[in-house]
Amino acid sequence: MSPLKISWKSLWSKPLSSALNMLLIAFGTGILTILLLASNQIAQKLDNNSKDIDLVVGAKGSPLQLILSSIYYIDFPTGNIPLKEATALSRSPFVKRAVPLALGDNYNGTRIVGTDSNFVAIYKLKVQTGKLWTKDFETTIGASVAESQKLKVGDTFYGAHGLTGSSDVHKSHQYTVSGILAPQGNVTDNLILTNIASVWKMHDDHEEGEAHEHKEGENHHKEEHGDEGKELTSLLIQYRSPMSVAIFPRMVNETTNMQAASPAQESTRLFSLIGVGVETLQWFAVLIMLIAAISVFVNLYNSLKERKYDLAIMRTLGASRGKLFLIVIAEGIILTLAGTLIGIALGHLALQFIGNYQESSQARLTGLVFLKDEIYLFVAGLAIGIFAAIIPAVQAYRSNISRILSKN
Amino acid sequence: MISLKSVSHSYAGQKDIGFSDWQINDGEQWLLLGESGSGKTTLLHILTGILKPKQGEVQINNTSIYGLSAKDLDQFRGRNIGIIFQRPHLIKSLSISENLVLAQSFAKLPTDLKRVNEVLESLGIEGRKNAYPDELSQGQLQRVSIARAVINKPALLIADEPTSSLDDKNAATVLELLMQQSGANQATLVVATHDKRVKDAFTNTYELS
């Protein structure tokens, strides 16, 4: 009969306190698992969306807001930039590729993005059905849009002004779906792509025909006719060489009326904001683990008092000191290891559950991904088990059996 | 053969207890008599390799047991000495047969379920082998503790006050079982007691003063 089996049997003989200890550890590990998976997935999604984009150029304002609006399509744009200046920048020798963006309209909350073929190239988009947009008012829609809005190739819809809400519909022109993109696993799944001219034309008519009053804070294109007055929302830039990092953003910020923002920098800033909350939760989970460790320790220590005689008897039956040490330490390790495993499983389950109830499909979390880092949780569980059991185990090792037996 | 040569022991801060030499031949049955406080338990612990005396030598079957390493002594004890305590003290989380298998495995002997059944049968408790200690009566538990002591066919069977917590009838039965088991397993028997009911059954007596 191995020490492991003896420990196992001993744990089963007091199921309630064993279960309580396991539950505490499972709870702590579960929270850590969720945090680990969620922050990892969010970071990955942030990276995915800005993968090949080195810089965003837009109107002056908050750089974070510029990144949020032009990379993640969350916030309002900072304003507009003149097409002429944007074109000049895209011809700069530092720039390998420049993607123009014209935002301002939505369809049922999904943003309509006026852009050109560079957008397709920079995000490496592939068409699943139909084709990319070619003519004005033709659109290619992301995979999630097609699913959630139930749009097929050939369907038509009207865009509405603003980034959310459909109160202010542009009735003058109708968009047609010419193609649907293959799922990309990034923000493009939730966009409607068209050419820039469509966005301009939509608003030309709009301005003239309806003389509409815009709400403050909304982005819009106040174009006058001709190239002169035409405007874009922003420009996504891919550098020609790493050297550009040092020169190009400064050049934009100092010599033009526009601002340059780095997605990598701003994402890091954004993530550090979320990080405060994550850190708090992490400490909370660590605290729970600590309490669990103490609870396992108290449990083993108390049961050792009851079992002193049992252990002494084991010695009279021929068990060595080392074996008693093993039996006690194995109990601690079985408890914490089982708790850790249950916790990791619970964490994954919980995250999958959260993902199912998330509204935005943009940042949907999943519990079905396993990370290498979870090994550390496992190691931590093991360490807690050893930590909690070491003192009782040493006591079992050192116990003077003659004294214990004669005290009966 | 078991021998005790010029053994004495003292606990910290107390005066020495000396024990007169003692030789026990194979298969003999001895009674160890002494009032409480006379060093009876100390002597038993010294005999069973639990307590190393300050002086003197204990030999069991030509092995000087305190010359062994701690680990070897544990194993020697598991294989050669069976101990029966005043109270049975079985491992509560294990069933009766598991308690016996435990004794086999601690002595580093292979698990032998046939032997387990044989011993339980000879003590009349084979029906309870899958029960847990909580489910057995005091008398049954004492039988199990005898079973555990003889499971590895020890050379020396030592019982410390095996009858003092039992009524007359059970005391007689336990004594009978001890004699019978030591005979069946060719073990030397030493019973330490101050219980006068036991005295008549023994011809050899070692008395502590």
Coordinates of C-alpha atoms in Angstrom, one line a residue:
Chain A
M1 CA 0.0 0.0 0.0
S2 CA 1.7 3.2 -1.2
P3 CA 1.9 6.4 0.9
L4 CA -0.2 8.0 -1.8
K5 CA -3.1 5.6 -1.3
I6 CA -2.9 6.0 2.5
S7 CA -3.0 9.8 2.1
W8 CA -5.9 9.5 -0.4
K9 CA -7.9 7.3 2.0
S10 CA -7.2 9.6 4.9
L11 CA -8.6 12.6 2.9
W12 CA -11.7 10.6 2.0
S13 CA -12.3 9.8 5.6
K14 CA -13.0 13.6 6.2
P15 CA -14.7 14.6 3.0
L16 CA -16.1 17.9 4.2
S17 CA -12.9 19.6 5.3
S18 CA -11.1 18.2 2.3
A19 CA -13.8 19.6 0.0
L20 CA -13.7 23.0 1.7
N21 CA -9.9 23.2 1.2
M22 CA -10.2 22.1 -2.4
L23 CA -12.9 24.6 -3.0
L24 CA -10.8 27.5 -1.6
I25 CA -7.9 26.6 -3.8
A26 CA -10.2 26.0 -6.8
F27 CA -11.7 29.4 -6.3
G28 CA -8.4 31.2 -6.2
T29 CA -7.0 29.3 -9.1
G30 CA -10.2 29.8 -11.0
I31 CA -10.0 33.6 -10.7
L32 CA -6.4 33.6 -11.8
T33 CA -7.2 31.4 -14.7
I34 CA -9.9 33.7 -15.9
L35 CA -7.6 36.7 -15.5
L36 CA -4.8 35.0 -17.3
L37 CA -7.0 33.9 -20.2
A38 CA -9.0 37.1 -20.5
S39 CA -6.0 39.5 -20.4
N40 CA -4.1 37.3 -22.8
Q41 CA -7.0 37.2 -25.3
I42 CA -7.7 40.9 -25.0
A43 CA -4.0 41.7 -25.6
Q44 CA -4.0 39.3 -28.5
K45 CA -7.1 41.0 -30.0
L46 CA -5.5 44.4 -29.5
D47 CA -2.4 43.2 -31.3
N48 CA -4.3 41.5 -34.0
N49 CA -6.1 44.6 -35.0
S50 CA -3.1 46.8 -35.3
K51 CA -0.7 44.1 -36.5
D52 CA 0.7 45.7 -39.6
I53 CA -0.2 49.3 -38.9
D54 CA 2.8 51.4 -37.6
L55 CA 1.1 54.8 -37.3
V56 CA -2.3 56.5 -37.5
V57 CA -2.4 60.1 -38.8
G58 CA -5.6 62.1 -38.0
A59 CA -6.8 65.4 -36.8
K60 CA -5.3 66.8 -33.6
G61 CA -6.8 65.7 -30.4
S62 CA -6.4 62.7 -28.1
P63 CA -4.0 60.1 -29.5
L64 CA -5.8 57.4 -27.7
Q65 CA -9.1 58.6 -29.2
L66 CA -7.6 58.5 -32.6
I67 CA -6.4 54.9 -32.1
L68 CA -9.7 53.8 -30.7
S69 CA -11.6 55.3 -33.6
S70 CA -9.3 54.3 -36.4
I71 CA -8.0 50.9 -35.3
Y72 CA -10.6 49.5 -33.0
Y73 CA -13.6 51.5 -34.3
I74 CA -14.9 52.2 -30.8
D75 CA -14.6 55.9 -30.0
F76 CA -15.6 58.9 -32.1
P77 CA -12.9 60.2 -34.5
T78 CA -10.9 63.3 -33.5
G79 CA -12.1 65.2 -36.6
N80 CA -11.1 65.4 -40.2
I81 CA -7.9 66.0 -42.1
P82 CA -7.7 67.6 -45.6
L83 CA -7.3 65.1 -48.4
K84 CA -4.6 67.2 -50.0
E85 CA -2.3 67.0 -47.0
A86 CA -3.1 63.3 -46.5
T87 CA -2.2 62.6 -50.1
A88 CA 1.1 64.5 -49.6
L89 CA 2.0 62.4 -46.6
S90 CA 1.2 59.1 -48.3
R91 CA 3.7 60.0 -51.0
S92 CA 6.4 60.5 -48.3
P93 CA 9.5 58.3 -48.8
F94 CA 9.1 57.0 -45.3
V95 CA 5.8 55.5 -46.1
K96 CA 5.4 52.1 -47.6
R97 CA 1.6 52.0 -47.6
A98 CA -1.0 54.5 -46.6
V99 CA -4.7 53.5 -46.1
P100 CA -7.2 56.4 -46.2
L101 CA -10.2 56.1 -43.9
A102 CA -13.5 58.0 -44.2
L103 CA -15.8 57.3 -41.3
G104 CA -19.1 58.9 -40.3
D105 CA -22.0 56.5 -41.1
N106 CA -23.3 53.3 -39.7
Y107 CA -25.8 50.7 -40.5
N108 CA -27.6 49.4 -37.3
G109 CA -24.5 50.2 -35.3
T110 CA -22.0 48.7 -37.7
R111 CA -19.6 51.3 -39.0
I112 CA -19.4 52.0 -42.7
V113 CA -15.8 52.6 -43.7
G114 CA -14.8 54.4 -46.9
T115 CA -11.4 53.2 -47.9
D116 CA -9.4 51.8 -50.9
S117 CA -7.7 48.6 -51.9
N118 CA -4.8 49.4 -49.5
F119 CA -7.1 48.5 -46.7
V120 CA -7.6 45.0 -48.1
A121 CA -3.8 44.7 -48.5
I122 CA -2.9 45.8 -45.0
Y123 CA -5.4 43.6 -43.3
K124 CA -4.8 40.8 -45.8
L125 CA -8.5 40.4 -46.4
K126 CA -10.0 37.5 -48.3
V127 CA -13.4 37.4 -49.9
Q128 CA -15.6 34.5 -49.0
T129 CA -18.6 35.1 -51.3
G130 CA -19.1 37.7 -54.0
K131 CA -16.4 40.2 -54.8
L132 CA -14.7 43.3 -53.4
W133 CA -16.4 46.7 -53.9
T134 CA -15.7 48.4 -57.2
K135 CA -18.3 51.0 -58.0
D136 CA -19.7 53.7 -55.8
F137 CA -22.2 52.4 -53.2
E138 CA -21.0 48.9 -53.5
T139 CA -20.0 47.4 -50.2
T140 CA -18.0 44.4 -49.0
I141 CA -19.1 43.4 -45.5
G142 CA -17.3 41.5 -42.7
A143 CA -18.3 38.0 -41.8
S144 CA -19.9 38.9 -38.4
V145 CA -21.9 41.7 -40.0
A146 CA -23.3 39.3 -42.6
E147 CA -24.3 37.0 -39.8
S148 CA -25.7 39.5 -37.3
Q149 CA -27.5 41.7 -39.9
K150 CA -28.5 38.8 -42.1
L151 CA -27.1 40.4 -45.2
K152 CA -26.4 38.4 -48.4
V153 CA -24.7 39.3 -51.6
G154 CA -27.1 41.4 -53.6
D155 CA -28.9 42.8 -50.6
T156 CA -29.4 46.6 -50.2
F157 CA -29.5 48.9 -47.2
Y158 CA -29.4 52.5 -46.2
G159 CA -26.6 54.0 -44.1
A160 CA -27.5 56.3 -41.2
H161 CA -25.5 59.3 -40.1
G162 CA -23.3 59.1 -37.1
L163 CA -21.5 56.1 -35.6
T164 CA -24.4 54.6 -33.7
G165 CA -28.2 54.9 -34.0
S166 CA -30.3 54.8 -37.1
S167 CA -32.5 57.9 -36.6
D168 CA -30.9 59.9 -39.3
V169 CA -31.0 57.7 -42.4
H170 CA -29.4 58.7 -45.7
K171 CA -32.4 58.0 -48.0
S172 CA -30.8 59.4 -51.1
H173 CA -28.4 56.5 -51.8
Q174 CA -28.7 52.9 -51.3
Y175 CA -25.7 50.6 -50.5
T176 CA -25.5 47.2 -52.2
V177 CA -23.7 44.2 -50.8
S178 CA -21.3 43.0 -53.4
G179 CA -19.3 40.6 -51.3
I180 CA -18.7 39.0 -47.9
L181 CA -15.3 38.7 -46.3
A182 CA -13.9 35.5 -44.9
P183 CA -13.7 35.7 -41.0
Q184 CA -10.5 37.4 -40.0
G185 CA -10.6 37.2 -36.2
N186 CA -10.2 40.9 -35.9
V187 CA -12.1 44.1 -36.2
T188 CA -12.7 43.9 -39.9
D189 CA -15.3 41.2 -39.2
N190 CA -17.5 43.9 -37.9
L191 CA -17.1 46.5 -40.6
I192 CA -18.8 47.5 -43.8
L193 CA -16.3 48.5 -46.4
T194 CA -16.9 50.8 -49.4
N195 CA -15.0 53.3 -51.4
I196 CA -14.3 56.8 -50.2
A197 CA -16.3 58.4 -53.0
S198 CA -19.5 56.7 -51.7
V199 CA -19.0 58.3 -48.3
W200 CA -18.4 61.7 -49.9
K201 CA -21.4 61.4 -52.2
M202 CA -23.6 60.3 -49.5
H203 CA -22.8 63.5 -47.6
D204 CA -22.7 65.8 -50.6
D205 CA -26.4 65.1 -51.3
H206 CA -27.1 65.0 -47.6
E207 CA -25.6 68.5 -47.1
E208 CA -27.4 70.0 -50.1
G209 CA -30.6 68.1 -50.0
E210 CA -31.5 68.0 -46.3
A211 CA -29.5 70.9 -44.9
H212 CA -29.2 68.8 -41.9
E213 CA -28.1 70.0 -38.5
H214 CA -25.4 67.8 -37.1
K215 CA -25.1 67.0 -33.5
E216 CA -22.1 68.1 -31.7
G217 CA -19.3 65.6 -31.3
E218 CA -20.3 63.6 -34.4
N219 CA -17.9 63.3 -37.1
H220 CA -18.9 64.3 -40.5
H221 CA -17.5 65.4 -43.8
K222 CA -18.1 69.0 -44.7
E223 CA -16.9 68.7 -48.2
E224 CA -17.0 71.4 -50.7
H225 CA -16.9 70.5 -54.3
G226 CA -13.6 69.6 -55.9
D227 CA -10.5 67.9 -54.5
E228 CA -9.5 71.0 -52.6
G229 CA -12.1 70.8 -49.9
K230 CA -12.3 67.0 -49.7
E231 CA -11.5 65.5 -46.3
L232 CA -10.6 62.1 -44.8
T233 CA -11.0 60.9 -41.2
S234 CA -7.5 59.4 -40.8
L235 CA -4.7 57.6 -42.6
L236 CA -3.2 54.3 -41.5
I237 CA 0.5 54.2 -42.2
Q238 CA 2.9 51.3 -42.7
Y239 CA 6.5 52.3 -42.6
R240 CA 9.0 51.6 -45.4
S241 CA 11.8 50.9 -42.9
P242 CA 12.2 50.8 -39.1
M243 CA 14.1 54.0 -39.4
S244 CA 10.9 55.9 -40.1
V245 CA 9.9 55.5 -36.4
A246 CA 12.3 58.1 -35.3
I247 CA 11.5 60.7 -37.9
F248 CA 8.1 60.4 -39.4
P249 CA 5.8 60.8 -36.3
R250 CA 7.8 63.9 -35.3
M251 CA 7.6 65.3 -38.8
V252 CA 3.8 64.9 -38.8
N253 CA 3.3 66.4 -35.4
E254 CA 5.6 69.4 -36.0
T255 CA 5.2 70.3 -39.6
T256 CA 1.5 69.6 -40.2
N257 CA -1.8 70.4 -38.6
M258 CA -2.4 66.7 -38.0
Q259 CA -1.2 64.3 -35.3
A260 CA 0.4 61.0 -35.5
A261 CA -0.4 58.2 -33.0
S262 CA 1.3 54.8 -32.6
P263 CA -1.2 51.9 -32.1
A264 CA 1.4 49.9 -30.2
Q265 CA 2.0 52.8 -27.7
E266 CA -1.6 53.7 -27.3
S267 CA -2.6 50.0 -26.9
T268 CA -0.1 49.6 -24.2
R269 CA -1.4 52.7 -22.5
L270 CA -5.0 51.4 -22.8
F271 CA -4.0 48.0 -21.5
S272 CA -2.2 49.5 -18.6
L273 CA -5.5 51.3 -17.7
I274 CA -7.3 47.9 -17.7
G275 CA -4.3 46.5 -16.0
V276 CA -5.1 48.3 -12.7
G277 CA -8.3 46.3 -12.4
V278 CA -6.7 43.1 -13.5
E279 CA -4.0 43.6 -10.9
T280 CA -6.5 44.2 -8.1
L281 CA -8.3 41.0 -9.0
Q282 CA -5.0 39.2 -9.2
W283 CA -4.1 40.3 -5.6
F284 CA -7.5 39.2 -4.5
A285 CA -7.0 35.8 -6.1
V286 CA -3.5 35.5 -4.5
L287 CA -5.1 36.4 -1.2
I288 CA -7.6 33.6 -1.6
M289 CA -4.9 31.2 -2.4
L290 CA -3.0 32.3 0.7
I291 CA -6.1 31.7 2.8
A292 CA -6.4 28.3 1.2
A293 CA -2.8 27.5 2.0
I294 CA -3.4 28.4 5.6
S295 CA -6.6 26.4 5.7
V296 CA -4.8 23.4 4.3
F297 CA -2.1 23.9 6.9
V298 CA -4.5 24.2 9.8
N299 CA -6.4 21.2 8.5
L300 CA -3.3 19.0 8.3
Y301 CA -1.9 20.3 11.6
N302 CA -5.1 19.6 13.5
S303 CA -5.6 16.2 11.9
L304 CA -2.0 15.5 12.8
K305 CA -2.9 16.0 16.4
E306 CA -5.7 13.5 16.1
R307 CA -3.5 11.1 14.1
K308 CA -0.4 11.3 16.1
Y309 CA -1.2 7.9 17.6
D310 CA -2.1 6.5 14.1
L311 CA 1.3 7.6 12.8
A312 CA 3.1 6.2 15.8
I313 CA 1.3 2.9 15.2
M314 CA 2.4 3.0 11.6
R315 CA 6.0 3.3 12.9
T316 CA 5.5 0.2 15.1
L317 CA 4.3 -1.6 12.0
G318 CA 7.6 -0.9 10.3
A319 CA 7.0 2.4 8.5
S320 CA 10.1 4.6 8.5
R321 CA 10.1 8.3 9.4
G322 CA 10.5 9.2 5.7
K323 CA 7.3 7.3 4.9
L324 CA 5.3 9.3 7.5
F325 CA 6.8 12.5 6.0
L326 CA 5.6 11.4 2.6
I327 CA 2.2 10.4 3.8
V328 CA 1.5 13.8 5.3
I329 CA 3.1 15.9 2.5
A330 CA 1.2 13.8 -0.1
E331 CA -2.1 14.8 1.6
G332 CA -1.3 18.4 1.2
I333 CA -0.2 18.0 -2.4
I334 CA -3.3 15.9 -3.4
L335 CA -5.6 18.6 -1.9
T336 CA -4.0 21.5 -3.6
L337 CA -3.3 19.8 -6.8
A338 CA -6.9 18.6 -7.1
G339 CA -8.1 22.1 -6.1
T340 CA -5.8 23.6 -8.8
L341 CA -7.1 21.3 -11.5
I342 CA -10.7 22.0 -10.6
G343 CA -9.9 25.7 -10.5
I344 CA -8.4 25.7 -13.9
A345 CA -11.3 23.7 -15.3
L346 CA -13.8 26.1 -13.6
G347 CA -11.9 29.1 -14.9
H348 CA -12.2 27.9 -18.5
L349 CA -15.8 27.0 -18.1
A350 CA -16.6 30.4 -16.6
L351 CA -14.9 32.3 -19.3
Q352 CA -16.6 30.3 -22.0
F353 CA -19.9 31.1 -20.2
I354 CA -19.0 34.8 -20.1
G355 CA -18.1 34.7 -23.8
N356 CA -21.5 33.3 -24.6
Y357 CA -23.2 36.2 -22.9
Q358 CA -21.0 38.9 -24.3
E359 CA -22.9 41.4 -26.5
S360 CA -20.0 42.6 -28.7
S361 CA -18.6 39.9 -30.9
Q362 CA -15.5 42.0 -31.5
A363 CA -13.9 41.0 -28.3
R364 CA -15.6 37.7 -27.6
L365 CA -13.7 35.7 -25.0
T366 CA -13.5 31.9 -25.1
G367 CA -12.6 29.4 -22.5
L368 CA -11.6 26.7 -25.0
V369 CA -8.0 28.0 -25.4
F370 CA -5.3 26.6 -23.2
L371 CA -2.2 28.6 -22.5
K372 CA 1.3 27.5 -21.6
D373 CA 1.3 29.9 -18.7
E374 CA -1.3 27.7 -17.0
I375 CA 1.6 25.4 -16.1
Y376 CA 2.6 28.1 -13.6
L377 CA -0.8 27.9 -11.9
F378 CA -0.2 24.2 -11.6
V379 CA 3.3 24.8 -10.2
A380 CA 1.9 27.4 -7.8
G381 CA -0.7 24.8 -6.6
L382 CA 2.0 22.3 -6.0
A383 CA 4.1 24.8 -4.1
I384 CA 1.2 25.8 -1.9
G385 CA 0.6 22.1 -1.1
I386 CA 4.2 21.6 -0.1
F387 CA 4.3 24.9 1.8
A388 CA 1.1 24.0 3.8
A389 CA 2.2 20.5 4.5
I390 CA 5.8 20.9 5.3
I391 CA 5.5 21.8 8.9
P392 CA 3.0 19.0 9.8
A393 CA 5.2 16.6 7.7
V394 CA 8.3 17.5 9.6
Q395 CA 6.5 17.1 12.8
A396 CA 5.3 13.6 11.7
Y397 CA 8.9 12.9 10.8
R398 CA 10.3 14.0 14.1
S399 CA 7.7 12.6 16.4
N400 CA 8.9 10.6 19.4
I401 CA 6.7 7.5 19.1
S402 CA 7.7 6.1 22.5
R403 CA 6.4 9.2 24.2
I404 CA 3.2 9.2 22.1
L405 CA 2.5 5.6 22.8
S406 CA 3.2 5.8 26.5
K407 CA 0.9 8.8 26.9
N408 CA -2.2 6.6 26.2
Chain B
M1 CA 15.9 -16.1 21.2
I2 CA 15.6 -12.8 22.9
S3 CA 18.0 -11.4 25.4
L4 CA 18.3 -8.3 27.5
K5 CA 21.8 -7.5 28.8
S6 CA 22.6 -4.9 31.4
V7 CA 19.9 -2.5 30.1
S8 CA 19.2 0.7 31.9
H9 CA 17.4 3.9 30.9
S10 CA 16.7 7.3 32.3
Y11 CA 14.4 10.0 31.2
A12 CA 15.8 13.6 31.2
G13 CA 16.2 14.8 34.8
Q14 CA 15.2 11.5 36.4
K15 CA 17.2 8.8 38.0
D16 CA 18.2 5.6 36.1
I17 CA 15.9 2.6 35.9
G18 CA 17.9 -0.6 35.7
F19 CA 16.5 -3.8 34.3
S20 CA 17.8 -7.2 35.3
D21 CA 19.0 -9.4 32.5
W22 CA 16.4 -11.5 30.8
Q23 CA 16.6 -14.4 28.3
I24 CA 13.6 -15.6 26.5
N25 CA 13.8 -18.8 24.5
D26 CA 11.9 -19.4 21.3
G27 CA 8.3 -20.1 21.7
E28 CA 8.1 -19.3 25.4
Q29 CA 5.3 -17.4 26.9
W30 CA 6.1 -14.8 29.5
L31 CA 4.3 -12.5 31.8
L32 CA 5.8 -9.1 32.6
L33 CA 4.5 -8.0 35.9
G34 CA 4.9 -4.6 37.5
E35 CA 3.0 -1.8 39.2
S36 CA 2.3 1.3 37.2
G37 CA 5.3 3.5 37.2
S38 CA 7.7 0.6 37.6
G39 CA 9.1 1.1 34.1
K40 CA 6.9 -1.6 32.4
T41 CA 6.1 0.5 29.4
T42 CA 9.7 1.7 29.2
L43 CA 10.9 -1.9 29.1
L44 CA 8.3 -2.8 26.5
H45 CA 9.4 0.1 24.3
I46 CA 13.0 -0.9 24.7
L47 CA 12.2 -4.5 23.8
T48 CA 10.3 -3.5 20.7
G49 CA 12.9 -1.1 19.3
I50 CA 10.9 2.0 19.9
L51 CA 13.0 3.5 22.6
K52 CA 16.8 3.2 22.6
P53 CA 18.1 2.6 26.2
K54 CA 20.9 4.7 27.6
Q55 CA 22.9 1.5 28.2
G56 CA 22.8 -2.2 27.4
E57 CA 22.0 -4.4 24.5
V58 CA 18.8 -6.0 23.2
Q59 CA 19.2 -9.0 20.9
I60 CA 16.4 -10.6 18.9
N61 CA 17.3 -13.7 16.9
N62 CA 21.0 -12.8 17.1
T63 CA 20.4 -9.2 15.9
S64 CA 21.4 -6.4 18.2
I65 CA 18.5 -4.2 17.3
Y66 CA 19.9 -0.9 18.5
G67 CA 22.9 -1.5 16.3
L68 CA 20.7 -1.2 13.2
S69 CA 20.2 2.1 11.4
A70 CA 16.9 3.9 12.1
K71 CA 15.4 2.7 8.8
D72 CA 16.5 -0.9 9.2
L73 CA 15.2 -0.9 12.7
D74 CA 11.8 0.2 11.6
Q75 CA 11.7 -2.6 9.0
F76 CA 13.1 -5.1 11.5
R77 CA 10.3 -4.2 13.9
G78 CA 7.7 -4.5 11.2
R79 CA 8.8 -8.0 10.3
N80 CA 9.8 -9.5 13.6
I81 CA 7.8 -7.8 16.3
G82 CA 4.1 -7.8 16.6
I83 CA 2.7 -5.3 19.2
I84 CA -0.8 -5.3 20.7
F85 CA -1.7 -2.2 22.6
Q86 CA -4.2 -1.8 25.4
R87 CA -6.5 -0.1 23.0
P88 CA -6.7 -1.4 19.4
H89 CA -5.8 1.8 17.5
L90 CA -6.5 0.8 14.0
I91 CA -6.2 3.3 11.1
K92 CA -9.8 4.7 10.9
S93 CA -9.7 5.6 7.2
L94 CA -8.8 2.0 6.2
S95 CA -11.0 -1.1 6.2
I96 CA -10.1 -4.1 8.4
S97 CA -8.4 -6.0 5.6
E98 CA -6.6 -2.8 4.4
N99 CA -5.3 -2.3 8.0
L100 CA -3.7 -5.8 7.7
V101 CA -2.4 -5.2 4.2
L102 CA -0.9 -2.0 5.5
A103 CA 1.1 -3.9 8.1
Q104 CA 2.4 -6.2 5.3
S105 CA 3.4 -3.3 3.1
F106 CA 5.1 -1.3 5.9
A107 CA 7.2 -4.3 6.7
K108 CA 8.1 -4.4 2.9
L109 CA 6.5 -7.7 2.5
P110 CA 4.3 -8.5 -0.6
T111 CA 0.5 -8.1 -0.2
D112 CA -0.8 -11.5 0.7
L113 CA -4.6 -11.6 0.8
K114 CA -4.7 -15.3 1.5
R115 CA -2.7 -14.7 4.7
V116 CA -5.0 -11.9 5.6
N117 CA -8.1 -14.1 5.3
E118 CA -6.4 -16.9 7.1
V119 CA -5.5 -14.8 10.1
L120 CA -9.0 -13.1 10.2
E121 CA -10.6 -16.6 10.0
S122 CA -8.4 -17.9 12.8
L123 CA -9.7 -15.1 15.0
G124 CA -13.3 -15.5 13.9
I125 CA -13.7 -12.1 12.3
E126 CA -13.4 -12.9 8.6
G127 CA -17.0 -11.7 8.1
R128 CA -16.0 -8.1 8.9
K129 CA -13.0 -7.8 6.7
N130 CA -14.5 -5.0 4.5
A131 CA -15.9 -3.1 7.5
Y132 CA -14.2 0.0 8.9
P133 CA -13.0 0.2 12.5
D134 CA -15.9 2.5 13.5
E135 CA -18.3 -0.3 12.7
L136 CA -16.8 -2.9 15.0
S137 CA -17.3 -3.6 18.7
Q138 CA -14.4 -3.2 21.2
G139 CA -13.9 -6.9 21.4
Q140 CA -13.8 -7.3 17.6
L141 CA -11.4 -4.4 17.4
Q142 CA -9.1 -6.1 19.9
R143 CA -9.1 -9.2 17.7
V144 CA -8.2 -7.2 14.7
S145 CA -5.3 -5.7 16.5
I146 CA -4.1 -9.2 17.4
A147 CA -4.6 -10.1 13.7
R148 CA -2.5 -7.1 12.7
A149 CA 0.3 -8.1 15.2
V150 CA 0.6 -11.7 13.9
I151 CA 0.0 -11.0 10.2
N152 CA 3.8 -11.0 9.4
K153 CA 4.5 -14.1 11.5
P154 CA 6.7 -12.2 14.0
A155 CA 9.3 -13.8 16.2
L156 CA 8.2 -11.8 19.1
L157 CA 4.6 -11.0 20.1
I158 CA 4.3 -8.3 22.7
A159 CA 1.0 -7.3 24.4
D160 CA 0.8 -4.2 26.6
E161 CA -2.1 -4.5 29.0
P162 CA -4.2 -6.3 26.4
T163 CA -7.0 -7.2 28.9
S164 CA -7.2 -4.3 31.3
S165 CA -10.0 -2.5 29.5
L166 CA -12.1 -5.6 28.9
D167 CA -14.6 -7.5 31.0
D168 CA -13.9 -10.9 32.4
K169 CA -15.3 -12.8 29.6
N170 CA -13.6 -10.8 26.9
A171 CA -10.4 -10.7 28.8
A172 CA -10.3 -14.5 29.0
T173 CA -11.1 -14.8 25.3
V174 CA -8.3 -12.3 24.3
L175 CA -5.8 -14.1 26.5
E176 CA -6.8 -17.4 25.0
L177 CA -6.4 -16.0 21.5
L178 CA -3.0 -14.5 22.3
M179 CA -1.8 -17.9 23.5
Q180 CA -3.3 -19.7 20.6
Q181 CA -2.0 -17.2 18.0
S182 CA 1.5 -17.1 19.4
G183 CA 1.5 -20.9 19.3
A184 CA 0.1 -21.0 15.7
N185 CA 2.6 -18.5 14.5
Q186 CA 5.6 -19.9 16.5
A187 CA 6.0 -16.5 18.1
T188 CA 7.4 -15.9 21.5
L189 CA 4.8 -14.1 23.7
V190 CA 5.4 -11.4 26.3
V191 CA 2.3 -10.0 28.0
A192 CA 2.8 -7.0 30.2
T193 CA 0.1 -6.5 32.7
H194 CA -0.9 -5.7 36.3
D195 CA -4.2 -7.6 35.7
K196 CA -4.5 -10.4 38.2
R197 CA -6.9 -12.3 36.1
V198 CA -4.1 -13.1 33.6
K199 CA -1.5 -14.4 36.1
D200 CA -2.5 -18.0 36.3
A201 CA -2.1 -18.7 32.6
F202 CA 1.7 -18.2 32.7
T203 CA 4.5 -20.1 34.2
N204 CA 7.3 -17.7 33.2
T205 CA 7.3 -14.4 35.0
Y206 CA 9.6 -11.4 34.8
E207 CA 8.9 -9.1 37.7
L208 CA 9.8 -5.4 37.9
S209 CA 10.5 -4.0 41.3

